[in-house]
Every structure is written in structure tokens, then in C-alpha cells.
Short mmCIF file of C-alpha atoms in Angstrom, two decimals:
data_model
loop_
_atom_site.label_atom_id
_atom_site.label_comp_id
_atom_site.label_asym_id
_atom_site.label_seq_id
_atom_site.Cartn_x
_atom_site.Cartn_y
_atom_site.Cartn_z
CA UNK A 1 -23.94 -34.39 16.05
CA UNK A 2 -25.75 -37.28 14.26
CA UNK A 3 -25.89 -40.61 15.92
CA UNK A 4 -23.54 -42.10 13.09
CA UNK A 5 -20.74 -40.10 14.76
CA UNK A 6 -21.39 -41.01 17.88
CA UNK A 7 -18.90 -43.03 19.77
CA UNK A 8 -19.81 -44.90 23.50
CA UNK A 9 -16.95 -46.80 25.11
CA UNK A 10 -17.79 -48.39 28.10
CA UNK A 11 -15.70 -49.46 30.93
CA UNK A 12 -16.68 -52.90 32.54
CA UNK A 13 -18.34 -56.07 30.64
CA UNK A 14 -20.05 -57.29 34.24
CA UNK A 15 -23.41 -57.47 34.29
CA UNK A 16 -24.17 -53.42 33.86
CA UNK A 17 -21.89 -52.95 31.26
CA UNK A 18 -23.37 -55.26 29.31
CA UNK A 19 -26.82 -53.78 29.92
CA UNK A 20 -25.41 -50.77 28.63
CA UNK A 21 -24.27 -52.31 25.79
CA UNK A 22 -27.76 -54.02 24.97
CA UNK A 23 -29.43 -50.32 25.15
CA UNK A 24 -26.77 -48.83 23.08
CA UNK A 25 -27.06 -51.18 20.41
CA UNK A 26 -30.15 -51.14 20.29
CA UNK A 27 -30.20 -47.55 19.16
CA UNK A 28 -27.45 -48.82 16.37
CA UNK A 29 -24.98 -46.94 18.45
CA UNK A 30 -20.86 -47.59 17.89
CA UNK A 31 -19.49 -49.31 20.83
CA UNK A 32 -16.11 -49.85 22.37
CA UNK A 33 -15.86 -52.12 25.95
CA UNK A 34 -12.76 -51.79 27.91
CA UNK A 35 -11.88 -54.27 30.64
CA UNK A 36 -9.01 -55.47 32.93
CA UNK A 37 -8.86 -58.94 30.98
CA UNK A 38 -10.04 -57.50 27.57
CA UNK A 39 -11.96 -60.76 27.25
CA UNK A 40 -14.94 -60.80 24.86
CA UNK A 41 -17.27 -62.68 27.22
CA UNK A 42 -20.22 -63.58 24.42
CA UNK A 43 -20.18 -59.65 23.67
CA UNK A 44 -21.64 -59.18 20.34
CA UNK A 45 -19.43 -59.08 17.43
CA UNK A 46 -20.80 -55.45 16.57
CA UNK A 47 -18.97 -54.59 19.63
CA UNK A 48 -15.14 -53.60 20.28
CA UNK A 49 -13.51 -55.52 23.24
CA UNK A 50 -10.54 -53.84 24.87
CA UNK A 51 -8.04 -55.00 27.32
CA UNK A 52 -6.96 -51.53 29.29
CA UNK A 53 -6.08 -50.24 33.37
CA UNK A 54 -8.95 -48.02 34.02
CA UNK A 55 -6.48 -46.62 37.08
CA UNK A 56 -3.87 -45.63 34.08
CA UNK A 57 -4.97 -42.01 32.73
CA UNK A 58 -2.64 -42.53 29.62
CA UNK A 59 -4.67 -45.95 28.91
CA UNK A 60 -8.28 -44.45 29.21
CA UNK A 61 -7.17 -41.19 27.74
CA UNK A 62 -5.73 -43.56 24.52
CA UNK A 63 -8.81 -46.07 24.72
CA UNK A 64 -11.34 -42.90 25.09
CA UNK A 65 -10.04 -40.97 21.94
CA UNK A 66 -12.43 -40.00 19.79
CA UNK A 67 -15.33 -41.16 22.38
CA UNK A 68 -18.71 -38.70 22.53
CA UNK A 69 -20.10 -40.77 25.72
CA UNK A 70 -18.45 -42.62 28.35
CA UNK A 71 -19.90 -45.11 30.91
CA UNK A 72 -18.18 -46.20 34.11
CA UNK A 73 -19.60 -49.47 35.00
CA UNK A 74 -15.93 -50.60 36.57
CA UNK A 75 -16.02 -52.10 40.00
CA UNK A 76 -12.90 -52.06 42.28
CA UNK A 77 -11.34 -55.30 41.90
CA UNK A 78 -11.91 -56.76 46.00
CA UNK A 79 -14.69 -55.58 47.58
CA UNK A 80 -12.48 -55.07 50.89
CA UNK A 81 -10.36 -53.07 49.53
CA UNK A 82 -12.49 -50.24 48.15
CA UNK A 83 -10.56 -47.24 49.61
CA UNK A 84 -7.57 -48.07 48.09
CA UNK A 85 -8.70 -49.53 44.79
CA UNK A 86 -11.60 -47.78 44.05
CA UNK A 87 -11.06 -43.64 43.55
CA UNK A 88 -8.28 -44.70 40.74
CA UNK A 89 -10.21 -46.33 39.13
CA UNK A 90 -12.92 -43.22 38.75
CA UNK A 91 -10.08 -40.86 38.27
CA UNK A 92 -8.77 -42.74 35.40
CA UNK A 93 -12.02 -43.17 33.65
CA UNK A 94 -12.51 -39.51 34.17
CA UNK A 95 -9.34 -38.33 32.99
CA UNK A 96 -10.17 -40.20 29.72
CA UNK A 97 -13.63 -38.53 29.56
CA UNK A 98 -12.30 -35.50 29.90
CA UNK A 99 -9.30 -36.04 27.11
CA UNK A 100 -12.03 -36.55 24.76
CA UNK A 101 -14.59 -34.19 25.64
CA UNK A 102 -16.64 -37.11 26.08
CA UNK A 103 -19.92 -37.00 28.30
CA UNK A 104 -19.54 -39.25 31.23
CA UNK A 105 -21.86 -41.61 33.28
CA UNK A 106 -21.22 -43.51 36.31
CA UNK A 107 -22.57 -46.25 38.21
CA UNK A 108 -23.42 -45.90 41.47
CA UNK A 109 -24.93 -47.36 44.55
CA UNK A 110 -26.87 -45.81 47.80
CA UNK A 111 -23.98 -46.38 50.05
CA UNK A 112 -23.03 -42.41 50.02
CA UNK A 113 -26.29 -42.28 51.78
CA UNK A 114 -25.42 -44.26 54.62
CA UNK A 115 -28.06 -45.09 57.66
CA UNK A 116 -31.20 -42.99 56.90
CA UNK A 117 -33.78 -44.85 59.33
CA UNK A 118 -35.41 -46.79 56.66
CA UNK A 119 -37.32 -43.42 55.24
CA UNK A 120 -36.91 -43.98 51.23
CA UNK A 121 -34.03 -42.45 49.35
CA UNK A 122 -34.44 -39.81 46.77
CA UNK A 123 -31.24 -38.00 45.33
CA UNK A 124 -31.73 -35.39 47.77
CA UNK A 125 -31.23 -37.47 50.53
CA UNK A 126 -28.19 -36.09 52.93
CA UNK A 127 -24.80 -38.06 52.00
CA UNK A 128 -23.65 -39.12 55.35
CA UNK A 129 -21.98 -42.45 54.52
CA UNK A 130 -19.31 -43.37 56.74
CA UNK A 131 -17.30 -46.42 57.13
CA UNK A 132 -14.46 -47.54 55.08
CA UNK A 133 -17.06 -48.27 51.89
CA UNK A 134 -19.45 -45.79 52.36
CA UNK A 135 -17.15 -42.98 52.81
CA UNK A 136 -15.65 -43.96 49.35
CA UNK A 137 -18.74 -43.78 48.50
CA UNK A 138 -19.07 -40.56 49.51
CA UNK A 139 -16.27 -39.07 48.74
CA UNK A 140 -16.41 -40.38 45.10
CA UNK A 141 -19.34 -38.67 44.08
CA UNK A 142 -18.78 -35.19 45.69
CA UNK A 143 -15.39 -35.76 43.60
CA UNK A 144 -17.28 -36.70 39.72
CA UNK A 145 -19.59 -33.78 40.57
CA UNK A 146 -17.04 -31.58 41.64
CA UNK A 147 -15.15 -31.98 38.30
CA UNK A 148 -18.14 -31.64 36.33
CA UNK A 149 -18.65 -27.96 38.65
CA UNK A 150 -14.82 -27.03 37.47
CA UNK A 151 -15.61 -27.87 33.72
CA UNK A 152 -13.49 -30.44 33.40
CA UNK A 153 -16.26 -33.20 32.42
CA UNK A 154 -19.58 -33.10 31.68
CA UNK A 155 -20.93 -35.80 34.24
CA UNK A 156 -24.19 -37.23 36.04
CA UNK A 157 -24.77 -40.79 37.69
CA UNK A 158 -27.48 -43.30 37.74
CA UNK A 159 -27.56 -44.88 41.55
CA UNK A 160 -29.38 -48.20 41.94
CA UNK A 161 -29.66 -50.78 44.85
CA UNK A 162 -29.16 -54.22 44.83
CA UNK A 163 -28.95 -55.74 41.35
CA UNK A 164 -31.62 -58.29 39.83
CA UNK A 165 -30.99 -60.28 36.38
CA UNK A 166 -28.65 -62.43 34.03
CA UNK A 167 -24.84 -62.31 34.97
CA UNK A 168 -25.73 -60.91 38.66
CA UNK A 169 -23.99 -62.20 41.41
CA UNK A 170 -22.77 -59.87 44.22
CA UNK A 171 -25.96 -59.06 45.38
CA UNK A 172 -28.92 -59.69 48.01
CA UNK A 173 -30.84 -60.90 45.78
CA UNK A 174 -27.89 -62.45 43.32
CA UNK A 175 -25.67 -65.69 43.64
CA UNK A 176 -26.31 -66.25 47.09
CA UNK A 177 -30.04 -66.51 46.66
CA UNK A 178 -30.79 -67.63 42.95
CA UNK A 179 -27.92 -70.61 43.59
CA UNK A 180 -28.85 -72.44 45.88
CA UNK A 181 -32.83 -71.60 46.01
CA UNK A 182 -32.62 -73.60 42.25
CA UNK A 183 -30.29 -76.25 43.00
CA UNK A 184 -33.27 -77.06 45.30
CA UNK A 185 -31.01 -76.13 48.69
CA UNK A 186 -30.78 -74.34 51.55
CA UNK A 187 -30.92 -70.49 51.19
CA UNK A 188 -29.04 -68.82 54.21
CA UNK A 189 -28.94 -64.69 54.39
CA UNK A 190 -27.45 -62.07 56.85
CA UNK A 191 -31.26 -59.52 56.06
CA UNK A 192 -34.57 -59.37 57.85
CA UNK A 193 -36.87 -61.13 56.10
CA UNK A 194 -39.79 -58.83 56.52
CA UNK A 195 -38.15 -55.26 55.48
CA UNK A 196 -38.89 -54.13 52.16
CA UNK A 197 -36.09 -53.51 49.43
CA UNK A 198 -35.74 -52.29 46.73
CA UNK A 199 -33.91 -54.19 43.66
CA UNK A 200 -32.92 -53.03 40.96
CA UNK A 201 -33.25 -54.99 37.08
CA UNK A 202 -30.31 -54.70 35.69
CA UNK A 203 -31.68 -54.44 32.36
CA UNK A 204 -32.96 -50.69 33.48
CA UNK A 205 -30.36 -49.96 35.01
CA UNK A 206 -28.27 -50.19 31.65
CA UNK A 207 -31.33 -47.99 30.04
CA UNK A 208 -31.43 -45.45 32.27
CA UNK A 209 -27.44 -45.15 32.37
CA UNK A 210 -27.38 -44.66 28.71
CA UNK A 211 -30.90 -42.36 28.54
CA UNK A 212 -29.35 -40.08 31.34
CA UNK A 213 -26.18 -39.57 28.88
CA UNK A 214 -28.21 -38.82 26.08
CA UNK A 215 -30.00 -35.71 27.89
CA UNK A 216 -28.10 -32.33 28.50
CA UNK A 217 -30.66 -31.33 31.23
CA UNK A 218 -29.57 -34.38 32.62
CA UNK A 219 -26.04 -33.97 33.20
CA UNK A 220 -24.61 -32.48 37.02
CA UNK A 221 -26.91 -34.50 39.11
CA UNK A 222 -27.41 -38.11 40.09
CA UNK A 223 -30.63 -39.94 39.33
CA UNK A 224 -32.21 -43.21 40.79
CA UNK A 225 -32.78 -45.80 38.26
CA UNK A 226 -36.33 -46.66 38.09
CA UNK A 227 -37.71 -50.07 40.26
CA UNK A 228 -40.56 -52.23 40.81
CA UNK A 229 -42.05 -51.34 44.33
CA UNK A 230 -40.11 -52.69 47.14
CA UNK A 231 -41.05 -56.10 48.56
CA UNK A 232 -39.75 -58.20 51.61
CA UNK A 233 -37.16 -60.62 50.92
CA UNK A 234 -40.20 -62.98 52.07
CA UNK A 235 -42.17 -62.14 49.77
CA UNK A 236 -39.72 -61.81 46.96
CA UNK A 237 -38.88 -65.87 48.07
CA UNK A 238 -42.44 -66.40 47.55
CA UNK A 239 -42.44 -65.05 44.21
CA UNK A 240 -39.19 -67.04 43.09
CA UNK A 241 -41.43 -70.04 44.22
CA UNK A 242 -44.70 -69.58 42.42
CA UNK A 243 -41.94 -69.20 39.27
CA UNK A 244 -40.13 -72.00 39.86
CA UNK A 245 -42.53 -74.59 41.29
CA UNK A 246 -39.57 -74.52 44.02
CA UNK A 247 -39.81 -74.38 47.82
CA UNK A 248 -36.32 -74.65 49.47
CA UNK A 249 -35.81 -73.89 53.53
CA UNK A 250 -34.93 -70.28 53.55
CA UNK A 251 -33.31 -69.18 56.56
CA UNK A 252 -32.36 -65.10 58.02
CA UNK A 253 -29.36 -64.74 60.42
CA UNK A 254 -30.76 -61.88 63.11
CA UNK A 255 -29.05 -58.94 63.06
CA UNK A 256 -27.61 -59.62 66.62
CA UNK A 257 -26.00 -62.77 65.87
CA UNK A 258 -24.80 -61.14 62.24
CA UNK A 259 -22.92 -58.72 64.37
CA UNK A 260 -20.85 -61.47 65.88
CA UNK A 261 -20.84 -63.87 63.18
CA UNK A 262 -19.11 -61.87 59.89
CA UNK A 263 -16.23 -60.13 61.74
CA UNK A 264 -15.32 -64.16 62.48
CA UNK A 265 -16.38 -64.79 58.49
CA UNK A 266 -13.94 -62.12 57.99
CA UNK A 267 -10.90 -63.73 58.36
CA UNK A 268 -11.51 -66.56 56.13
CA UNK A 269 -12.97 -64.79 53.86
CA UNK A 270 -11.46 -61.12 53.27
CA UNK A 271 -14.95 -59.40 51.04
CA UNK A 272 -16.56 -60.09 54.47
CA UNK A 273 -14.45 -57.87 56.19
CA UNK A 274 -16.06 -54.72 57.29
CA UNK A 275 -19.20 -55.66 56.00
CA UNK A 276 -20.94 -54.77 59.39
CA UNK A 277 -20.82 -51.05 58.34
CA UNK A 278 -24.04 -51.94 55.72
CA UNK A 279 -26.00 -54.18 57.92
CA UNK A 280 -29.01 -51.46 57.95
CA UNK A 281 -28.49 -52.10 54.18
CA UNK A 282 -30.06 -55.75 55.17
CA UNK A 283 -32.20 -54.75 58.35
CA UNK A 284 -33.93 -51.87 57.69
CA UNK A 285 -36.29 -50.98 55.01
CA UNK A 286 -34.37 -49.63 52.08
CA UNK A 287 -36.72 -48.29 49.39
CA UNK A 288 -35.56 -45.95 46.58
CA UNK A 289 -37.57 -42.93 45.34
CA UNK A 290 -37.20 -42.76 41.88
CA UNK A 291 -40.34 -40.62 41.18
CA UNK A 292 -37.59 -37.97 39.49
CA UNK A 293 -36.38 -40.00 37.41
CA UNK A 294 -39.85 -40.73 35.93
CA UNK A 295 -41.14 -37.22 35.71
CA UNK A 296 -38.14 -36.50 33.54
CA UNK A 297 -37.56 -39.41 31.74
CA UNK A 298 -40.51 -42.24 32.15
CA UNK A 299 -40.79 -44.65 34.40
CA UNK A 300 -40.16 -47.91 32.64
CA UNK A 301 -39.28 -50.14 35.76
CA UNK A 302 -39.33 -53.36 35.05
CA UNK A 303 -42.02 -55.42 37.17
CA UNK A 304 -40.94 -57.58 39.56
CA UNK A 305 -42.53 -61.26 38.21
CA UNK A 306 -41.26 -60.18 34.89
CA UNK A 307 -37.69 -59.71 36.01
CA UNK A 308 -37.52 -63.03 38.31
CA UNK A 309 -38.75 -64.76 35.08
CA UNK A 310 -35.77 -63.43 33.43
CA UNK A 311 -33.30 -64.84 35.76
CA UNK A 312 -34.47 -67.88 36.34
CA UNK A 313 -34.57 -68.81 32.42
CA UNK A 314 -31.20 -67.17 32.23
CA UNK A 315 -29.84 -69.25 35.35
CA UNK A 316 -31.42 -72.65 33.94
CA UNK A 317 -30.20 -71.80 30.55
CA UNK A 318 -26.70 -72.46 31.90
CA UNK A 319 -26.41 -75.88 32.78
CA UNK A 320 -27.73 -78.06 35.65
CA UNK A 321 -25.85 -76.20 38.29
CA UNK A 322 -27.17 -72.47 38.70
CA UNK A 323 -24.50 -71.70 41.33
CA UNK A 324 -21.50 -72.46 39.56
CA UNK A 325 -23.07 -70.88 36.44
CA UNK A 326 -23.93 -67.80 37.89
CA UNK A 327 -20.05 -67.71 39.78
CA UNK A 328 -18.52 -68.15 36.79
CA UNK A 329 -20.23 -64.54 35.72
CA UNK A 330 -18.27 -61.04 36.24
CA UNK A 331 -19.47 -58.88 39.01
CA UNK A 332 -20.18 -55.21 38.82
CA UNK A 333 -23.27 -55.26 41.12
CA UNK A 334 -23.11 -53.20 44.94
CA UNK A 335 -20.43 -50.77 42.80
#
């Protein structure tokens, strides 16, 4: 098939759909976007916007026709509610996939892998997620690969950890840091400050999503997107503040006391709820071994400096107030 009959329709227009947009077009690749509010969001006019349920299997199946590649980059509506909300949603996109014969991608995170003891995570580490989001987790992905196993879809994933770039905001290292640090406020986060993590740009991950469905030797498997070597959040502070010329109080909440302190959140505020599960997300090192996707494919990672300079231009770009700028973006980050 040449490329002028290709056809990529990607769910979600939050910040990793439209890195996989960016990639795809700039191959000159035919793209369709389908989203909940079918809102064009500053897409490019070369692109088709949309509106469609990605839980309906009659919408994605209709929206999907004629579609050669297809890239779930949908997030479950509240981040609490993940159980119910999210599995529809990946059945749906998959039943449209698979009505078209389409190859299909997903976005994932590293929650399937649940507490590991800080050792870094390659695709071969042991999925033993628990907890209401982490068992999703879990039990999402042995689903995709399970239907790619029956024949049913030809399928693979990209897994990356928390996001880093324009139109980020549910992340470590997203609204809650990048707001406030350049309205020249306080910065306040539930992590240890001296545990390396992993981020990843969301700019790769959009290019490795769409390189991954370009390769036949790389469908049935999962890959992690390539990233910068991990830093502390410390250290990543420090870098934000040789970029900025910036030095807001930055304060960590101790594990202990975070324990206590977002069950309480909780109530007021309902994505808090359960977030205790993930605190080793926060606490312990979490570093991502990626070195298979770069034997196969290049590395490519974006570094670090590079990608902080990104968002901070992107942040300023919007206005004098970065936080209400960035919360006025759609999520798709921690999906």
C-alpha cells in the first residue's frame, strides 16, 4: 500500500493526540481526529475533526471505515472513575480497528507494572498492578494483546511515564508544577524530591506511537517510548530555573503525611480519590528502560533542557497567566 492510501484516524486531540498528529503530518499522511466534543482545538486545517463516543462500537466502527492505522490516545473521562469508564472506551476503539482491518496503537502508562522497588522498567517487567487504576491497567493490556493473539486486530502499545510539553497538564511534572513555578509562586508536590523519574516529551511520545504502527515486526508487544535520563524532581526544578531566570519556594509533602493528607483531599476533590495506590509512583525511583525501543527503532529522546525550553515558550506564549493557560488545555497525560 502506498502512503497516498493510507488513512490514520486518531482518537483524542489532548496533548498525545496531537503529537500524533504533528508526526503524521509530517510524513504528508491523511488524518481523521475523533473526540467526545468534536472540537477543532487549533488542529490544522489539513486535518479532519470528528465529534464521536469512543465507548459506541457502531460510532468507531462508522468513524474508522476505510482507516489503515488507528491510534488510541483517549483518556477515561474522570480519573476516579477509571474502572468503570475506561475498558469501553478501549473496546470501542478496538472494535472500530478491527471493522476496518486497521492496525491499532495505544497509549499507555507504567501503572500495569505496579510497585517494582524502584529497579527500572523494561517491557518485560512482571504486570502486577493492583488497585482500582492499576488493575485497569492491567487488565487492559492483557485484553488489546489478547485480541491481537485471537486475530481480531493487529495491535502493539507505546507506554510512557509522566508527560513533559505544550498542552500537558495531568502530570508530575505538568500544570501543577509549570503553573505556579512561572507565575513566580509557590510549587507544592505529594513526590520525594530526590528520586529520579523519568518523563516523558510528549513530542516523542507522538513519534514513537506513530513509528511503532508503521513497523510489522513491531506489532504484538508494547514498547517504552524513548526519554532523556531520569533526574530528581530537584534537579529537574533546578533546570526549570536556570531556563527561566525563576526561583520560586518549592516544597515536597513526605510520603507519611501524603498518606493522611489525600484520602481527606479526596472528598473535596473526587480525581484525588484513591490516589494513594501510586504513591511509589512519586516516592520511589521510577526510571524507564527504553534501550528496546532504540535497538529497533533509534533512540531519538528528546533531551531534557531542550524539552523544558519547549514548555516554557509554549506556557509564556499563552498569556500572562501560565496556570490558567495550561488548565484550559485537554488532558490525555497518566492514560
Amino acid at each position: 500500500m502506498s502512503p497516498a492510501d493510507e488513512r490514520h484516524v486518531v482518537f483524542g486531540s489532548g496533548p498525545v493526540g496531537r503529537a500524533v498528529v504533528d508526526a503524521l503530518l509530517a510524513q504528508g499522511k491523511r488524518v481523521r481526529v475523533v473526540s467526545r466534543s468534536g472540537a477543532r482545538r487549533a488542529l490544522p486545517v489539513a486535518v479532519e475533526v470528528l465529534r464521536g463516543d469512543a465507548t459506541d462500537p457502531e460510532a468507531t466502527r462508522r468513524v474508522c471505515a476505510g482507516a489503515t492505522h488507528v491510534y488510541n490516545c483517549a483518556n477515561a473521562p474522570d480519573y476516579h472513575r477509571w474502572p468503570e469508564q475506561f475498558p469501553p472506551l478501549q473496546r470501542g476503539v478496538l472494535a472500530g480497528a478491527e471493522a476496518a482491518g486497521a492496525r491499532l496503537v495505544v497509549m499507555e502508562n507504567l501503572y500495569m507494572y505496579g510497585p517494582h522497588r524502584g529497579a527500572p522498567m523494561s517491557e518485560a517487567t512482571p504486570l502486577r498492578g493492583r488497585g482500582s487504576r492499576s488493575a485497569t491497567r492491567r487488565l487492559m493490556t492483557e485484553e488489546l494483546f489478547a485480541a491481537h493473539r485471537a486475530g481480531r486486530v493487529r495491535a502493539a502499545s507505546v507506554r510512557a511515564s509522566d508527560l513533559l510539553g505544550p498542552y500537558v497538564t495531568e502530570s508530575l511534572v505538568g500544570e501543577r508544577f509549570f503553573g505556579p513555578f512561572l507565575a513566580g509562586q509557590p510549587v507544592r508536590l505529594f513526590a520525594d524530591p530526590d528520586a529520579p523519574h523519568s518523563v516523558s516529551v510528549v513530542g516523542d511520545v507522538g513519534r514513537a506511537l506513530v513509528t511503532v504502527g508503521a513497523r510489522d515486526e513491531a506489532l504484538g508487544r508494547a514498547w517504552h517510548v524513548p526519554n532523556a535520563p531520569a533526574v530528581t524532581l530537584r534537579a529537574f526544578a533546578a533546570l526549570v530555573q536556570e531556563e527561566t531566570g525563576l526561583a520560586p519556594r518549592t516544597s515536597y509533602v513526605p510520603r507519611a503525611v501524603a498518606r493522611v493528607l489525600l484520602p481527606a483531599l479526596g472528598l473535596a476533590v473526587p480525581p484525588l480519590r484513591g490516589l494513594v495506590e501510586n504513591l511509589y509512583v512519586f516516592y520511589e525511583p521510577y526510571v524507564v528502560d527504553h534501550r528496546a525501543y532504540a535497538a529497533a527503532f533509534g533512540d531519538g529522546a528528546t533531551p531534557l533542557r531542550e524539552a523544558i525550553r519547549q514548555t516554557v515558550a509554549w506556557a509564556r506564549s499563552r498569556g500572562d497567566h501560565p496556570a490558567e493557560a495550561l488548565s484550559e488545555a485537554p488532558a490525555t497525560a497518566r492514560s
